[in-house]
XYZ file of C-alpha atoms in Angstrom:
127
model
C -14.834 3.255 -51.459
C -14.161 6.094 -49.057
C -11.255 5.963 -46.621
C -11.328 7.106 -43.024
C -12.237 10.733 -42.486
C -9.421 12.855 -41.151
C -10.318 15.918 -39.185
C -8.674 19.161 -40.035
C -6.398 20.619 -37.438
C -6.556 17.532 -35.262
C -3.568 17.168 -33.008
C -1.316 14.265 -33.624
C 0.038 12.661 -30.525
C 3.740 12.125 -30.658
C 6.352 10.939 -28.285
C 6.928 13.000 -25.232
C 10.311 14.492 -24.593
C 12.884 12.571 -22.605
C 12.161 13.516 -18.986
C 8.419 13.026 -19.453
C 8.359 9.739 -21.332
C 8.080 6.271 -19.865
C 10.128 5.791 -16.734
C 9.413 9.369 -15.786
C 12.510 10.980 -14.303
C 10.449 13.308 -12.122
C 8.640 10.552 -10.282
C 10.081 9.167 -7.106
C 10.549 5.484 -6.535
C 8.983 3.696 -3.578
C 12.353 3.604 -1.816
C 12.702 7.366 -2.094
C 9.122 7.860 -0.914
C 9.783 5.622 2.086
C 12.836 7.702 2.991
C 10.790 10.891 2.744
C 7.999 9.388 4.850
C 10.424 8.643 7.679
C 11.118 12.337 8.165
C 7.519 13.477 8.539
C 4.929 12.321 11.029
C 1.744 10.753 9.716
C -1.659 11.812 10.897
C -4.198 9.190 11.902
C -6.030 9.709 8.606
C -2.844 9.178 6.612
C -2.101 6.026 8.597
C -5.571 4.688 7.816
C -5.116 5.458 4.120
C -1.778 3.643 4.121
C -3.404 0.687 5.874
C -6.076 0.551 3.168
C -3.384 0.462 0.472
C -1.512 -2.250 2.350
C -4.709 -4.300 2.762
C -5.382 -4.025 -0.969
C -1.874 -5.263 -1.734
C -2.305 -7.976 0.887
C -5.516 -9.209 -0.754
C -3.681 -9.478 -4.068
C -0.878 -11.456 -2.434
C -3.362 -13.794 -0.751
C -5.173 -14.247 -4.052
C -1.912 -15.294 -5.660
C -1.194 -17.734 -2.838
C -4.692 -19.242 -3.002
C -4.281 -19.773 -6.744
C -1.126 -21.724 -5.939
C -3.083 -23.651 -3.298
C -5.693 -24.688 -5.832
C -3.000 -26.203 -8.023
C -1.692 -28.388 -5.193
C -3.326 -31.722 -4.461
C -4.723 -32.599 -1.044
C -3.968 -36.276 -1.574
C -0.296 -36.370 -2.668
C 1.992 -36.355 0.398
C 4.634 -33.925 -0.928
C 2.058 -31.484 -2.214
C 0.028 -31.850 0.962
C 2.926 -30.444 3.005
C 3.412 -27.582 0.547
C -0.287 -26.852 0.794
C -0.107 -26.726 4.593
C 2.874 -24.375 4.428
C 0.996 -22.034 2.085
C -2.026 -22.012 4.413
C 0.241 -21.227 7.388
C 1.942 -18.483 5.395
C -1.422 -16.893 4.551
C -2.507 -16.984 8.195
C 0.794 -15.558 9.424
C 0.759 -12.742 6.867
C -2.821 -11.819 7.732
C -2.290 -11.969 11.498
C 0.990 -10.040 11.368
C -0.505 -7.276 9.247
C -3.567 -7.017 11.483
C -1.451 -6.805 14.632
C 0.894 -4.244 13.081
C -1.995 -2.054 11.914
C -3.643 -2.242 15.322
C -0.420 -1.288 17.113
C 0.289 1.598 14.729
C -3.212 3.015 15.170
C -3.059 2.621 18.943
C 0.311 4.428 19.067
C -0.960 7.202 16.807
C -4.069 7.689 18.924
C -1.971 7.686 22.114
C 0.374 10.251 20.578
C -2.605 12.361 19.598
C -3.999 12.180 23.143
C -0.556 13.057 24.522
C -0.403 16.112 22.251
C -3.851 17.221 23.413
C -2.799 16.936 27.063
C 0.292 19.037 26.377
C -1.861 21.646 24.638
C -4.187 21.786 27.666
C -1.215 22.157 30.016
C 0.225 25.035 27.989
C -3.205 26.689 27.857
C -3.467 26.502 31.659
C -0.029 28.051 32.109
C -0.810 31.039 29.920
C -4.271 31.786 31.304
């Protein structure tokens, strides 16, 4: 019986040194990223990318809530009320996110138009 073949000179993976192991010290947490994002302005493309990420997370949250809905009975009075609350919560979350995304995009587009008008005004002054 022959054992497993070991390659010569093959690298053995070991543990990484402290700052690069799990819980990477170089990575920033979401709180720190949020603080950094406050300082800089987002472009319309960056806003759309963030909205896509938020929609993905939102779909996961709704999936979790619908799984809870499936466990609740439509017939039992106490569970029926819980079920209604979950449905309302799903609707409110979806509507609120949609409104917020729409407002953010509208403001970004208005800001972009405002910047273009200022650029045109400065071009007129210097020509």
